[in-house]
Coordinates of C-alpha atoms in Angstrom, one line a residue:
M29 CA -211.1 101.3 210.5
M30 CA -212.8 104.4 211.8
E31 CA -210.2 106.6 210.3
L32 CA -210.7 104.8 206.9
R33 CA -214.4 105.3 207.2
R34 CA -213.9 109.1 207.9
T35 CA -211.5 109.4 205.0
L36 CA -213.9 107.7 202.6
A37 CA -216.8 109.9 203.7
R38 CA -214.8 113.2 203.6
P39 CA -216.4 115.6 201.1
V40 CA -214.3 116.7 198.1
G41 CA -215.1 118.9 195.1
N42 CA -217.1 117.1 192.4
A43 CA -215.7 118.8 189.4
P44 CA -213.7 115.8 188.2
L45 CA -216.7 113.5 188.6
V46 CA -218.9 116.0 186.6
V47 CA -216.3 116.2 183.8
W48 CA -216.0 112.4 183.8
R49 CA -219.7 112.0 183.5
V50 CA -219.9 114.2 180.4
A51 CA -216.9 112.4 178.8
F52 CA -218.1 109.0 179.7
G53 CA -221.6 109.6 178.4
A54 CA -220.2 111.1 175.2
L55 CA -217.8 108.2 174.6
M56 CA -220.6 105.6 175.3
L57 CA -222.9 107.4 172.9
I58 CA -220.1 107.2 170.2
E59 CA -219.5 103.5 171.1
S60 CA -223.2 102.6 171.0
W61 CA -224.3 104.4 167.8
G62 CA -220.9 103.9 166.2
A63 CA -221.4 100.1 166.6
L64 CA -224.6 100.5 164.6
M65 CA -223.2 102.7 161.9
T66 CA -220.0 100.8 161.3
G67 CA -221.8 97.5 161.1
W68 CA -220.4 96.0 164.3
V69 CA -223.8 95.2 165.6
H70 CA -224.8 93.5 162.3
T71 CA -221.6 91.5 162.1
N72 CA -221.3 90.4 165.7
L73 CA -224.9 90.1 166.9
A74 CA -227.8 90.7 164.5
S75 CA -226.7 88.5 161.6
R76 CA -225.3 85.5 163.4
E77 CA -227.0 82.2 164.0
Y78 CA -225.1 81.8 167.3
N79 CA -223.3 84.5 169.2
F80 CA -221.2 82.6 171.8
P81 CA -222.5 84.3 174.9
F82 CA -220.7 83.9 178.2
L83 CA -221.3 80.4 179.6
G84 CA -224.5 80.5 181.7
F85 CA -226.0 83.4 179.8
D86 CA -227.5 81.5 176.8
F87 CA -230.8 83.4 177.3
L88 CA -229.0 86.5 175.8
E89 CA -229.2 84.7 172.5
A90 CA -232.4 86.7 172.3
L91 CA -230.2 89.7 171.6
A92 CA -230.1 89.1 167.9
G93 CA -231.8 90.3 164.7
P94 CA -233.8 93.5 164.9
V95 CA -233.6 93.4 168.8
A96 CA -229.8 94.0 168.6
Y97 CA -230.3 97.2 166.6
L98 CA -232.9 98.4 169.0
H99 CA -230.8 97.5 172.0
F100 CA -227.8 99.6 170.9
A101 CA -230.1 102.5 169.8
V102 CA -231.6 102.7 173.2
M103 CA -228.2 102.3 174.8
G104 CA -227.1 105.4 172.9
V105 CA -230.1 107.3 174.1
A106 CA -229.2 106.3 177.7
A107 CA -225.6 107.4 177.2
A108 CA -226.9 110.8 176.0
G109 CA -228.9 111.0 179.1
V110 CA -225.8 110.4 181.2
M111 CA -223.8 112.9 179.3
L112 CA -226.5 115.6 179.7
G113 CA -227.4 114.6 183.2
Y114 CA -231.0 114.1 182.2
R115 CA -233.1 111.7 184.5
Y116 CA -229.6 110.6 185.5
R117 CA -230.5 107.7 187.8
L118 CA -232.7 106.1 185.1
S119 CA -230.2 106.9 182.3
A120 CA -227.2 105.5 184.1
A121 CA -229.0 102.4 185.3
T122 CA -230.3 101.7 181.8
L123 CA -226.9 102.2 180.3
A124 CA -225.3 99.9 182.8
L125 CA -227.9 97.2 182.3
L126 CA -227.9 97.3 178.5
W127 CA -224.1 97.5 178.2
T128 CA -223.7 94.5 180.6
A129 CA -226.2 92.5 178.5
A130 CA -224.4 93.3 175.3
Y131 CA -221.1 92.4 176.9
L132 CA -222.3 89.0 178.1
A133 CA -224.2 88.3 174.9
Q134 CA -221.1 87.6 172.7
K135 CA -217.4 86.7 173.2
T136 CA -216.3 86.8 169.6
S137 CA -215.1 90.4 169.9
Y138 CA -214.2 90.3 173.5
N139 CA -212.0 93.1 174.8
N140 CA -210.9 93.9 178.4
H141 CA -212.1 97.4 178.0
Y142 CA -215.6 96.2 177.5
Y143 CA -215.4 94.6 181.0
L144 CA -213.9 97.9 182.3
V145 CA -217.0 99.7 180.9
V146 CA -219.2 97.2 182.7
L147 CA -217.6 98.2 186.0
L148 CA -217.6 101.9 185.2
S149 CA -221.2 102.0 184.1
W150 CA -222.5 100.3 187.3
A151 CA -220.3 102.6 189.3
M152 CA -221.8 105.6 187.6
A153 CA -225.3 104.3 188.3
L154 CA -224.4 104.3 192.0
V155 CA -223.2 107.9 192.2
P156 CA -226.0 110.4 191.7
Q157 CA -223.6 113.2 192.7
A158 CA -222.4 113.0 189.1
A159 CA -225.5 114.9 187.9
E160 CA -225.7 117.5 190.6
R161 CA -223.9 120.0 188.5
A162 CA -223.7 121.0 184.9
S163 CA -226.7 118.8 184.1
L164 CA -230.3 119.2 183.0
D165 CA -231.4 117.6 186.3
A166 CA -229.7 120.4 188.3
R167 CA -231.2 123.0 186.1
R168 CA -234.7 121.5 186.3
R169 CA -234.4 121.3 190.1
G170 CA -232.7 124.7 190.5
T171 CA -230.1 123.4 192.9
I172 CA -226.4 122.5 192.5
G173 CA -224.2 120.2 194.5
Y174 CA -220.5 120.9 194.7
T175 CA -219.1 117.9 196.6
H176 CA -219.1 114.1 196.7
P177 CA -217.6 111.7 199.2
H178 CA -213.9 111.0 198.8
W179 CA -214.5 107.3 198.1
I180 CA -215.6 108.1 194.6
A181 CA -212.3 109.7 193.6
L182 CA -210.2 107.3 195.6
G183 CA -212.1 104.3 194.0
A184 CA -211.4 105.7 190.5
R185 CA -207.7 105.9 191.2
L186 CA -207.5 102.5 192.7
L187 CA -209.4 100.9 189.8
L188 CA -207.0 102.4 187.3
L189 CA -204.1 101.2 189.4
V190 CA -205.5 97.6 189.3
V191 CA -206.0 97.8 185.5
F192 CA -202.5 99.0 184.7
S193 CA -200.7 97.0 187.3
Y194 CA -202.2 93.7 186.1
G195 CA -201.5 94.9 182.5
A196 CA -197.8 95.0 183.5
V197 CA -197.9 91.7 185.3
A198 CA -199.5 90.0 182.3
K199 CA -196.5 91.0 180.2
L200 CA -194.1 89.2 182.4
Y201 CA -194.0 86.0 180.3
P202 CA -191.6 84.8 177.6
G203 CA -193.9 85.5 174.7
W204 CA -193.9 89.2 175.5
L205 CA -190.4 89.6 176.9
N206 CA -188.8 88.0 173.8
G207 CA -190.6 90.5 171.6
D208 CA -192.8 87.9 169.8
F209 CA -196.1 89.7 170.4
V210 CA -195.0 93.1 169.3
R211 CA -193.1 91.6 166.3
A212 CA -196.2 89.6 165.2
G213 CA -198.5 92.5 165.9
F214 CA -196.5 95.0 163.8
A215 CA -195.8 92.6 160.9
G216 CA -199.1 93.4 159.2
K217 CA -198.8 97.2 159.7
A218 CA -195.9 97.9 157.3
R219 CA -198.1 100.0 155.1
F220 CA -199.3 102.3 157.8
F221 CA -199.0 106.0 156.8
L222 CA -195.7 107.6 158.0
I223 CA -195.0 105.1 160.8
G224 CA -195.3 101.8 158.9
D225 CA -191.5 101.4 158.3
A226 CA -190.6 102.4 161.8
L227 CA -192.9 99.7 163.2
Q228 CA -190.7 97.1 161.5
V229 CA -187.4 98.2 163.0
P230 CA -186.2 95.7 165.6
L231 CA -184.8 98.5 167.9
F232 CA -188.2 100.3 167.9
Q233 CA -190.0 97.0 168.5
A234 CA -187.8 96.4 171.5
F235 CA -188.5 99.9 172.8
I236 CA -192.2 99.3 172.6
T237 CA -191.9 95.9 174.2
Y238 CA -190.0 97.1 177.3
G239 CA -191.4 100.6 177.3
A240 CA -195.0 99.4 177.4
L241 CA -194.1 97.1 180.3
A242 CA -192.5 99.9 182.3
F243 CA -195.3 102.3 181.3
D244 CA -198.0 100.0 182.7
A245 CA -196.1 99.4 185.9
T246 CA -195.4 103.1 186.7
I247 CA -198.0 105.3 185.0
V248 CA -200.6 105.3 187.9
P249 CA -198.1 106.0 190.7
L250 CA -196.7 108.8 188.5
L251 CA -200.1 110.3 188.0
W252 CA -200.8 110.0 191.7
W253 CA -197.7 111.9 192.7
R254 CA -198.2 115.6 192.2
P255 CA -194.6 116.5 191.0
T256 CA -194.8 114.0 188.1
R257 CA -198.5 114.2 187.4
R258 CA -198.4 116.5 184.3
F259 CA -195.5 114.8 182.8
A260 CA -197.1 111.4 183.3
W261 CA -200.3 112.6 181.7
C262 CA -198.4 113.8 178.6
G263 CA -196.8 110.4 178.4
L264 CA -200.2 108.8 178.8
L265 CA -201.6 111.0 176.0
A266 CA -198.8 109.9 173.6
F267 CA -199.1 106.2 174.6
N268 CA -202.9 106.1 174.1
L269 CA -202.8 108.0 170.8
F270 CA -200.2 105.5 169.5
N271 CA -202.4 102.6 170.6
S272 CA -205.5 104.2 169.0
V273 CA -203.7 104.6 165.7
V274 CA -201.8 101.4 165.6
F275 CA -204.1 98.9 167.3
R276 CA -207.5 100.6 166.6
I277 CA -209.1 99.6 169.9
G278 CA -212.1 101.9 169.8
I279 CA -212.9 104.3 172.7
F280 CA -210.6 102.7 175.2
P281 CA -207.6 105.1 174.9
Y282 CA -209.9 108.1 175.2
L283 CA -211.8 106.5 178.1
V284 CA -208.5 106.1 180.0
L285 CA -207.5 109.7 179.2
A286 CA -210.8 111.0 180.5
F287 CA -210.7 108.9 183.6
T288 CA -207.4 110.5 184.7
V289 CA -209.3 113.6 185.6
F290 CA -209.7 112.1 189.1
F291 CA -206.0 112.5 189.7
F292 CA -206.1 116.3 189.4
A293 CA -207.3 118.8 192.1
P294 CA -211.0 119.7 191.9
Q295 CA -210.1 123.4 191.9
S296 CA -207.9 122.9 188.8
V297 CA -210.5 121.0 187.0
E298 CA -213.1 123.7 187.8
R299 CA -210.8 126.3 186.3
W300 CA -209.9 124.3 183.2
F301 CA -213.5 123.5 182.3
G302 CA -215.2 126.6 183.5
L303 CA -217.0 125.0 186.4
A304 CA -216.2 127.5 189.1
P305 CA -219.3 128.1 191.4
K306 CA -221.4 131.1 190.3
P307 CA -224.8 132.5 191.1
V308 CA -227.7 130.9 189.4
T309 CA -231.4 131.4 189.3
R310 CA -233.3 129.3 191.8
A311 CA -236.5 127.8 190.4
G312 CA -239.5 129.9 191.1
T313 CA -237.7 133.1 191.7
D314 CA -236.8 136.1 189.6
R315 CA -233.4 136.7 191.3
E316 CA -230.2 135.8 189.5
D317 CA -227.9 136.2 192.5
V318 CA -229.1 133.3 194.6
L319 CA -226.4 130.7 195.1
A320 CA -227.9 127.2 194.6
T321 CA -227.8 124.9 197.6
A322 CA -226.5 121.4 197.6
L323 CA -228.8 118.6 196.5
T324 CA -227.4 116.2 199.1
P325 CA -227.6 116.5 202.9
P326 CA -224.4 117.3 204.8
A327 CA -221.8 114.6 204.5
P328 CA -221.8 112.0 207.3
A329 CA -218.9 112.0 209.7
A330 CA -217.9 108.5 208.6
M331 CA -218.9 106.0 205.9
S332 CA -221.2 103.3 207.1
V333 CA -219.8 100.0 208.0
L334 CA -221.8 98.2 205.3
A335 CA -220.7 100.7 202.6
T336 CA -217.1 100.5 203.7
A337 CA -217.2 96.7 203.6
A338 CA -218.7 96.8 200.1
F339 CA -216.0 99.2 198.9
L340 CA -213.2 96.9 200.3
L341 CA -214.9 93.8 199.0
F342 CA -215.1 95.2 195.5
F343 CA -211.4 95.9 195.4
L344 CA -210.5 92.6 197.0
V345 CA -212.4 90.8 194.1
Q346 CA -210.6 93.0 191.6
V347 CA -207.2 92.1 193.1
L348 CA -207.9 88.4 193.4
L349 CA -209.9 87.7 190.2
P350 CA -206.9 88.2 187.8
L351 CA -204.9 85.7 189.8
R352 CA -207.3 82.8 189.5
H353 CA -205.3 81.3 186.6
H354 CA -202.6 80.3 189.1
L355 CA -205.1 77.8 190.5
I356 CA -205.6 76.2 187.1
P357 CA -202.8 74.0 185.6
G358 CA -201.3 75.2 182.4
D359 CA -200.2 78.4 180.6
V360 CA -203.1 80.8 180.6
N361 CA -201.9 82.3 177.4
W362 CA -202.3 78.9 175.8
T363 CA -205.3 77.4 177.5
E364 CA -207.3 80.6 177.9
E365 CA -208.4 79.4 181.3
G366 CA -208.5 82.4 183.6
H367 CA -207.8 84.8 180.7
R368 CA -210.9 87.0 180.7
L369 CA -211.7 89.6 183.4
S370 CA -208.0 89.7 184.3
W371 CA -206.7 92.8 182.4
R372 CA -204.5 90.7 180.1
M373 CA -204.6 93.4 177.5
M374 CA -202.9 93.0 174.1
T375 CA -200.3 90.6 175.5
R376 CA -200.6 87.7 173.0
S377 CA -202.0 86.9 169.6
K378 CA -203.5 83.6 168.7
H379 CA -204.9 82.1 165.5
G380 CA -205.4 78.7 164.2
T381 CA -207.7 76.1 162.7
V382 CA -209.7 73.1 164.0
A383 CA -211.4 70.3 162.1
L384 CA -214.2 68.2 163.7
A385 CA -215.8 64.9 162.8
A386 CA -219.4 63.9 163.8
V387 CA -220.0 60.2 164.5
N388 CA -223.3 58.4 164.7
P389 CA -222.6 55.7 167.4
A390 CA -225.6 53.7 166.4
T391 CA -224.5 53.2 162.8
G392 CA -220.8 54.0 162.9
E393 CA -221.4 56.7 160.2
R394 CA -218.7 59.4 160.4
E395 CA -218.5 62.6 158.5
P396 CA -216.5 65.9 158.7
V397 CA -218.2 68.9 160.2
P398 CA -218.3 71.8 157.7
R399 CA -216.1 74.5 159.2
A400 CA -218.4 77.3 158.0
L401 CA -221.6 75.7 159.3
G402 CA -223.2 79.0 160.4
L403 CA -220.0 80.6 161.7
S404 CA -218.2 83.7 160.7
P405 CA -214.5 83.6 160.0
K406 CA -213.9 85.3 163.4
Q407 CA -216.1 82.8 165.2
Q408 CA -214.2 80.0 163.5
G409 CA -211.0 81.4 164.9
G410 CA -212.5 81.5 168.3
V411 CA -213.5 77.8 168.1
A412 CA -210.0 77.0 167.0
T413 CA -208.2 78.8 169.8
K414 CA -210.6 79.1 172.8
P415 CA -211.8 76.0 174.6
D416 CA -215.1 77.5 175.8
F417 CA -216.0 78.4 172.2
L418 CA -215.3 74.8 171.1
Y419 CA -217.4 73.5 174.0
Q420 CA -220.4 75.7 173.1
W421 CA -220.1 74.9 169.4
V422 CA -220.1 71.2 170.1
Q423 CA -223.3 71.5 172.1
R424 CA -224.9 73.3 169.1
L425 CA -223.6 70.6 166.7
R426 CA -225.0 67.8 168.9
T427 CA -228.5 69.5 168.6
H428 CA -228.0 70.1 164.9
Y429 CA -227.2 66.4 164.1
R430 CA -230.1 65.2 166.2
Q431 CA -232.7 67.5 164.7
E432 CA -231.5 67.9 161.1
R433 CA -230.1 64.4 160.5
G434 CA -232.3 62.4 162.8
W435 CA -229.4 60.8 164.8
S436 CA -230.5 59.5 168.1
D437 CA -227.0 60.2 169.5
V438 CA -223.9 61.9 168.3
A439 CA -220.2 62.0 169.1
I440 CA -217.9 64.9 168.2
Y441 CA -214.1 64.5 167.8
V442 CA -211.3 66.8 166.9
T443 CA -209.5 65.5 163.9
E444 CA -207.0 68.4 163.5
S445 CA -206.0 71.3 165.8
R446 CA -203.4 73.8 164.7
V447 CA -202.7 76.9 166.8
F448 CA -200.1 79.6 166.5
L449 CA -199.2 81.8 169.5
N450 CA -197.5 85.0 168.7
G451 CA -196.6 83.6 165.3
R452 CA -195.0 80.4 166.7
G453 CA -196.4 77.0 165.9
P454 CA -198.5 75.3 164.8
H455 CA -199.2 73.2 167.8
P456 CA -202.3 71.1 168.7
L457 CA -204.6 72.6 171.4
Y458 CA -207.3 69.9 171.7
A459 CA -207.1 66.2 172.4
P460 CA -208.2 64.1 169.4
T461 CA -209.4 61.1 171.4
V462 CA -212.1 62.7 173.5
D463 CA -215.8 62.7 172.6
L464 CA -216.5 66.3 173.2
A465 CA -220.3 65.8 173.0
K466 CA -220.1 63.9 176.3
V467 CA -217.8 66.2 178.4
D468 CA -219.0 68.6 181.1
W469 CA -217.6 72.1 181.4
K470 CA -215.4 72.7 184.5
Y471 CA -216.2 76.2 185.5
F472 CA -213.4 76.4 188.1
G473 CA -210.7 74.1 186.8
H474 CA -208.7 72.8 183.9
Q475 CA -210.5 71.1 180.9
P476 CA -208.7 67.7 180.6
W477 CA -209.3 67.7 176.8
V478 CA -207.2 70.8 176.4
L479 CA -203.6 69.9 175.8
D480 CA -200.7 71.5 177.6
A481 CA -198.5 74.1 175.9
P482 CA -195.5 72.5 174.3
A483 CA -192.3 72.9 176.2
D484 CA -190.6 74.8 173.4
L485 CA -193.5 77.1 172.7
Y486 CA -191.4 80.2 173.4
D487 CA -188.0 78.9 172.3
E488 CA -188.4 78.1 168.6

């Protein structure tokens, strides 16, 4: 343990961290203001009557209307502060807080890379060494720091290892291995410029199916091993550019590419980005040949016990959290229970429809619930295929019928449920005999009103 603590505290060059800070801030600036300019904020937050926040975070419904626009505008300013290294601690903490709130405020457009950004943004808020060089803060103070403790670079590598390893594990299920997901995903891309026809070729689809699995399983070890590092990075570049063009998943491919800077030697990164130490003017002097001193005190001989425990605990959680679905009965790709926060990235496609009926127990009055009652088409799809969406929507419907119709009580039943997984189906997902207005959500277990996956789901 003492040797581990010494290793984690060992000072290493901070050039990769500095480059990553600039890239991360720039990408988050693009993501924040891009969400405003493309209408994402309007569609997913500002214009919706209900945004389906994560369970337990209903108070984030306040992030709607004009507040949503202001939220993302300020988040972009904070991202610019991170990029420039201006008031870095404040900028990084503000970015982390605002991004986390935006992430928890809506699930309609959930992506695993949004969760990754939550982790990265808080990590950046904890490493002030990121702004000790090539930053406005360093220029203002007239001092430069050239090192950071080794745990920062090691943690970056380990986090990427977790992400890609679980990305590979998630693909080890019949719906991926039989090519269903890739085939269904490429079916609507036949008209893509230049590559549309190739995406429909079965041999190419098989190459993507098994190539992506092998890639996820091996890319981080290949980046970690020096003899294969540059070849692996070229492969990563091609892989992420392909994903960016075909699947249009925002900044994630470029985020990963930038993050790989931690696999390269600090001296090489200094040379590539022109960060080699050079004389600078110390504040308050006229000399230009004074080498700036480090902002931080000399590195400790070993990382503290508390900090080491926090480091290990973080990665223990990251390793165990994606496995929680094994404690819940059912196929996670079907039930969604344990799907989020587990790096199950682009492994299955689901769509479907659901019809509900509202019943007044006092009078026996029964009527169908309008499918478009305040929901966007994408939200309707979430209600049809994701149990927590349906649960939250039923709670809203119960309030609606009590307030708008004057019912003293209300029962909500599913009258039709049709779900397709990777193009196969339809199959029912929800039990039609359960009054969903009376159920309680089981945070750590299976919802009994969610039906099991059919035995032949992957064999049709």
